[in-house]
mmCIF file of C-alpha atoms in Angstrom:
data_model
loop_
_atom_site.group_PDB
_atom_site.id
_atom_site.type_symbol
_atom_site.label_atom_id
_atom_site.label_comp_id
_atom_site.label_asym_id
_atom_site.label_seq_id
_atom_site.Cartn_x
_atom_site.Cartn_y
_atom_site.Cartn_z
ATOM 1 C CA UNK A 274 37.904 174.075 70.597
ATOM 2 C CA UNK A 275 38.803 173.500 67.057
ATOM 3 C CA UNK A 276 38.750 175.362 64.213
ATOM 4 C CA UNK A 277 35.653 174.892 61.818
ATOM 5 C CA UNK A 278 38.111 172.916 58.985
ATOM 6 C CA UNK A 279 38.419 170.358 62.268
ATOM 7 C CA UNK A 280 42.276 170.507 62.719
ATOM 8 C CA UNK A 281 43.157 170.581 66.493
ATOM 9 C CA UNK A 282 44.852 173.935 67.451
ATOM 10 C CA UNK A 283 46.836 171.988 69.796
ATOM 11 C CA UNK A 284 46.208 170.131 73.088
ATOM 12 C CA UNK A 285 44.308 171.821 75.455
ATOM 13 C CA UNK A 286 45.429 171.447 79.208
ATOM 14 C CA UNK A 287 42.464 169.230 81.421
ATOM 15 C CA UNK A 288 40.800 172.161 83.208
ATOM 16 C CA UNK A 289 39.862 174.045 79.332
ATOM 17 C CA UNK A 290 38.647 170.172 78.089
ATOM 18 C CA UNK A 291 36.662 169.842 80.848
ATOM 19 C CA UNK A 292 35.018 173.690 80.496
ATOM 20 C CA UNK A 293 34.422 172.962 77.042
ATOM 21 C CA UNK A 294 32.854 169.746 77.647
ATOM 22 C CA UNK A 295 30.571 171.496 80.021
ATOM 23 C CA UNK A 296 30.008 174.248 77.006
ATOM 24 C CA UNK A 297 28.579 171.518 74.653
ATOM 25 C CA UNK A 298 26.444 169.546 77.437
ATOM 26 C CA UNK A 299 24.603 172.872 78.301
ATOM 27 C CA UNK A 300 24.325 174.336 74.295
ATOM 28 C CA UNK A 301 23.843 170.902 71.923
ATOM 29 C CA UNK A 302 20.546 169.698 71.363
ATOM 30 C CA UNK A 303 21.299 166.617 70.179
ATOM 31 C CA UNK A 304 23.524 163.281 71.432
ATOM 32 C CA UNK A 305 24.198 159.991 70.063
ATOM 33 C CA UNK A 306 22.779 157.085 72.412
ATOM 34 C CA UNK A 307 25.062 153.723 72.161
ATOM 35 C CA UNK A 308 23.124 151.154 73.961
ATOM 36 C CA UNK A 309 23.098 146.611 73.369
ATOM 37 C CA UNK A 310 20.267 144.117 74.239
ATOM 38 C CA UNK A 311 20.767 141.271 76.261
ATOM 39 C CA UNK A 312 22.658 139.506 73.452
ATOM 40 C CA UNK A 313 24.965 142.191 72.679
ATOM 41 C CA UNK A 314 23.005 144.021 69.616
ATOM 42 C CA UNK A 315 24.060 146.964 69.409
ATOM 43 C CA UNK A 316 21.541 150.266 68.671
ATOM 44 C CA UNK A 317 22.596 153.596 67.936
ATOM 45 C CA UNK A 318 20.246 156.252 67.974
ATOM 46 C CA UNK A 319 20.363 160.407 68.356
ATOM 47 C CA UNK A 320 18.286 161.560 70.437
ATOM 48 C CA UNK A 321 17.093 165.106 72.198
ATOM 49 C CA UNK A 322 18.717 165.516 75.856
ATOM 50 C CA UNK A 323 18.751 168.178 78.886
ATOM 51 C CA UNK A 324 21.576 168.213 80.722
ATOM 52 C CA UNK A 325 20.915 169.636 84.430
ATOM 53 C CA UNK A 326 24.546 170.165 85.838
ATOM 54 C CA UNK A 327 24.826 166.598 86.747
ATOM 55 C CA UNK A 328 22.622 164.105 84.994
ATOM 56 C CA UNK A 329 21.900 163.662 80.942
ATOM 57 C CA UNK A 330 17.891 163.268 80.417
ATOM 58 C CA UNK A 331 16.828 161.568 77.727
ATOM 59 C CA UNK A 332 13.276 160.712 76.970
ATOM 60 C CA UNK A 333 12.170 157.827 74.246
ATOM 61 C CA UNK A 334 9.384 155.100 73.840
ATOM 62 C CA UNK A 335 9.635 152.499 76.554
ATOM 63 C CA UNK A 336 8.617 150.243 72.762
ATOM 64 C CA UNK A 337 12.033 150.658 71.009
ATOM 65 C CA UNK A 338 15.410 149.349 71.211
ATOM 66 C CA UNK A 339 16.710 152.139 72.955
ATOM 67 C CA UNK A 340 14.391 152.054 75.339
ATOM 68 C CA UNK A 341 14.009 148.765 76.254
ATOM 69 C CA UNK A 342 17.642 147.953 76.208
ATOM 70 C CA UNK A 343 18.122 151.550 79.290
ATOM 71 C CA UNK A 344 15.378 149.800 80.992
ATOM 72 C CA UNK A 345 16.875 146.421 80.816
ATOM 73 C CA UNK A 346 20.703 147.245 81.951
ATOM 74 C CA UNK A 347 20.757 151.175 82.275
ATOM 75 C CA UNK A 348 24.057 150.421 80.847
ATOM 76 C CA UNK A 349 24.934 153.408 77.906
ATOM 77 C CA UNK A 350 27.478 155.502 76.047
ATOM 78 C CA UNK A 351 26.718 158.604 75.213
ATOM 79 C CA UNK A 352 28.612 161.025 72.413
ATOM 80 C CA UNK A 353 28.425 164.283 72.010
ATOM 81 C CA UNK A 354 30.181 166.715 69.111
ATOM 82 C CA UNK A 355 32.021 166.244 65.962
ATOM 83 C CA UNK A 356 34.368 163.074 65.997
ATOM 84 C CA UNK A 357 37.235 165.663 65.930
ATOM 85 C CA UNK A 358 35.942 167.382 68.851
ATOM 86 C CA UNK A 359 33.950 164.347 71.133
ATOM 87 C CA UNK A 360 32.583 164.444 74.556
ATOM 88 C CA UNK A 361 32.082 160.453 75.490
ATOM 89 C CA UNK A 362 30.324 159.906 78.499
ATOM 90 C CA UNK A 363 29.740 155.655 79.822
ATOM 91 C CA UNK A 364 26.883 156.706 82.203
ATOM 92 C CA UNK A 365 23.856 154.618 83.932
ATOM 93 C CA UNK A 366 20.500 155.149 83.174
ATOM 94 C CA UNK A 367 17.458 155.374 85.373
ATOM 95 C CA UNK A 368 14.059 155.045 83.813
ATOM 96 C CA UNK A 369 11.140 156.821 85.088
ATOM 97 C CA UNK A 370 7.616 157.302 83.994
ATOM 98 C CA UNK A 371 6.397 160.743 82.756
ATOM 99 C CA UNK A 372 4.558 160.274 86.110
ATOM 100 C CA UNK A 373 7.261 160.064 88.274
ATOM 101 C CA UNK A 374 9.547 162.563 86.747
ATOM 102 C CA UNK A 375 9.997 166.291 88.161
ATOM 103 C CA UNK A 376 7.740 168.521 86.271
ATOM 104 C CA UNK A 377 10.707 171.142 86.584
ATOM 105 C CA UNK A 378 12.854 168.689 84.650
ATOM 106 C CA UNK A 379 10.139 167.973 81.784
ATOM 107 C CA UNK A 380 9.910 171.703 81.702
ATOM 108 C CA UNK A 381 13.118 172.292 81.095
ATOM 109 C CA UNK A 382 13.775 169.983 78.578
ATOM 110 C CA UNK A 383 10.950 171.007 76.247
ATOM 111 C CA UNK A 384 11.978 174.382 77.025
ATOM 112 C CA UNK A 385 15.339 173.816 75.230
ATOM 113 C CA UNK A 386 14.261 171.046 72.267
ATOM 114 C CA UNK A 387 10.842 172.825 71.611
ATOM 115 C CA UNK A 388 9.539 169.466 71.743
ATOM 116 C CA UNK A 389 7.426 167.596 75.398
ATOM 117 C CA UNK A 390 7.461 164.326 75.281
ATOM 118 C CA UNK A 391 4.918 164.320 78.220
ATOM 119 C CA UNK A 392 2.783 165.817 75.423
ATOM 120 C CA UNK A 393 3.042 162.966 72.615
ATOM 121 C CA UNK A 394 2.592 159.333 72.721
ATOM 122 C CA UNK A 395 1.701 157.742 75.956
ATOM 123 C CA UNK A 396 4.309 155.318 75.092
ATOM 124 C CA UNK A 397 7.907 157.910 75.871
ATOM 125 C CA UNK A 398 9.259 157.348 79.530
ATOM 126 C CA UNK A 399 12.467 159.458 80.706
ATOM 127 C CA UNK A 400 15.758 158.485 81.312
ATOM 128 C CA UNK A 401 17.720 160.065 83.853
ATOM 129 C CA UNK A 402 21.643 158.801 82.345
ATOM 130 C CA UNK A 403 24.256 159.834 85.650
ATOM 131 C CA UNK A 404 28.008 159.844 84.221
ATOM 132 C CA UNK A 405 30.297 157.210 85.409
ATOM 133 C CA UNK A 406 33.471 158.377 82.829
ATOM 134 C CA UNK A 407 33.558 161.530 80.911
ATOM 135 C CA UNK A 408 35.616 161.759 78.312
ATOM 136 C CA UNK A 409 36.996 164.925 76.390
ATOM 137 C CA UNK A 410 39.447 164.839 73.518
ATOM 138 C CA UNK A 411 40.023 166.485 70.016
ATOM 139 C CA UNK A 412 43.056 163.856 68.357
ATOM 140 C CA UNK A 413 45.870 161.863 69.125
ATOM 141 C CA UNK A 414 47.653 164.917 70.865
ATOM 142 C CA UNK A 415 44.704 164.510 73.393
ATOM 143 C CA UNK A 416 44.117 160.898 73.845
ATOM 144 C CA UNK A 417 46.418 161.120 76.879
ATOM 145 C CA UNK A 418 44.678 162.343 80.094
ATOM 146 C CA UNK A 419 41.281 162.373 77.613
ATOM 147 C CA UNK A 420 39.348 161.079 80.766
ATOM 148 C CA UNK A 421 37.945 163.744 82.809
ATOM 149 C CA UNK A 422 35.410 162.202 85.210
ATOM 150 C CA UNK A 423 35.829 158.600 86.653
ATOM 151 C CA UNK A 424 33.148 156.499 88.651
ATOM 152 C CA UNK A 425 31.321 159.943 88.874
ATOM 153 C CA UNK A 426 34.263 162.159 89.901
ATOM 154 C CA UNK A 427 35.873 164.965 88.412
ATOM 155 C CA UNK A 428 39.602 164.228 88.220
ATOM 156 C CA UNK A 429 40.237 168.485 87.410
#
């Protein structure tokens, strides 16, 4: 990782990106959701997320932007970290009702945000984001080989 003044220590072989990457998926709270409507308007938005080992959940109001444009495509980009220290993930999203998702997966998410969305408006619905490319780099020293994960594989 790098240093708190965000200078790279150097570049950091494939197998430490992608252990760090996993680091930050379990211990963030928080990830930046890229997603475009229909005619290519964009919306950025953070949001709260669980990650479960192998899928980002995300939960929002099937009314907003966000929401609507997951539902419509399931297309999104999420980024995670400091843009000297970024995990990028191009993932597709699967939207599910509060009915229809696991009650161990709800649970676990308001365990680590404090916050249920299954608790607030009836509006929120869950999104279920599986990674397609995973992405791990600090600077230019590690833009080469900065893809970890491609159409959901782990290349290390």
């Amino acid at each position: 990782m790098t240093s708190n003044d965000s200078r790279p220590s150097g570049p950091r072989s494939p197998e430490q990106r992608k252990h760090e990457a996993l680091e930050r998926l379990a211990r963030d709270n928080d990830v930046w959701v890229a997603t475009a409507d229909a005619t290519g308007e964009p919306c950025l938005v953070p949001l709260a997320f669980w990650w479960d080992g192998e899928s980002v959940w995300l939960s929002t109001r099937d009314s907003n932007p966000t929401g609507r444009n997951l539902a419509t495509s399931g297309r999104v980009r999420l980024s995670f970290g400091h843009p000297r220290d970024v995990v990028l993930i191009h993932g597709t999203a699967r939207t599910l009702t509060r009915e229809e998702l696991r009650p161990e997966v709800g649970d676990a998410f308001a365990a680590k945000d404090g916050w249920d969305p299954r608790k607030d408006h009836p509006s929120y619905v869950w999104f279920q984001v599986v990674p397609d490319v995973l992405q791990a780099w600090t600077s230019v020293p590690e833009m080469s080989g900065r893809t970890l994960m491609r159409e959901g594989k782990w290349l290390v």
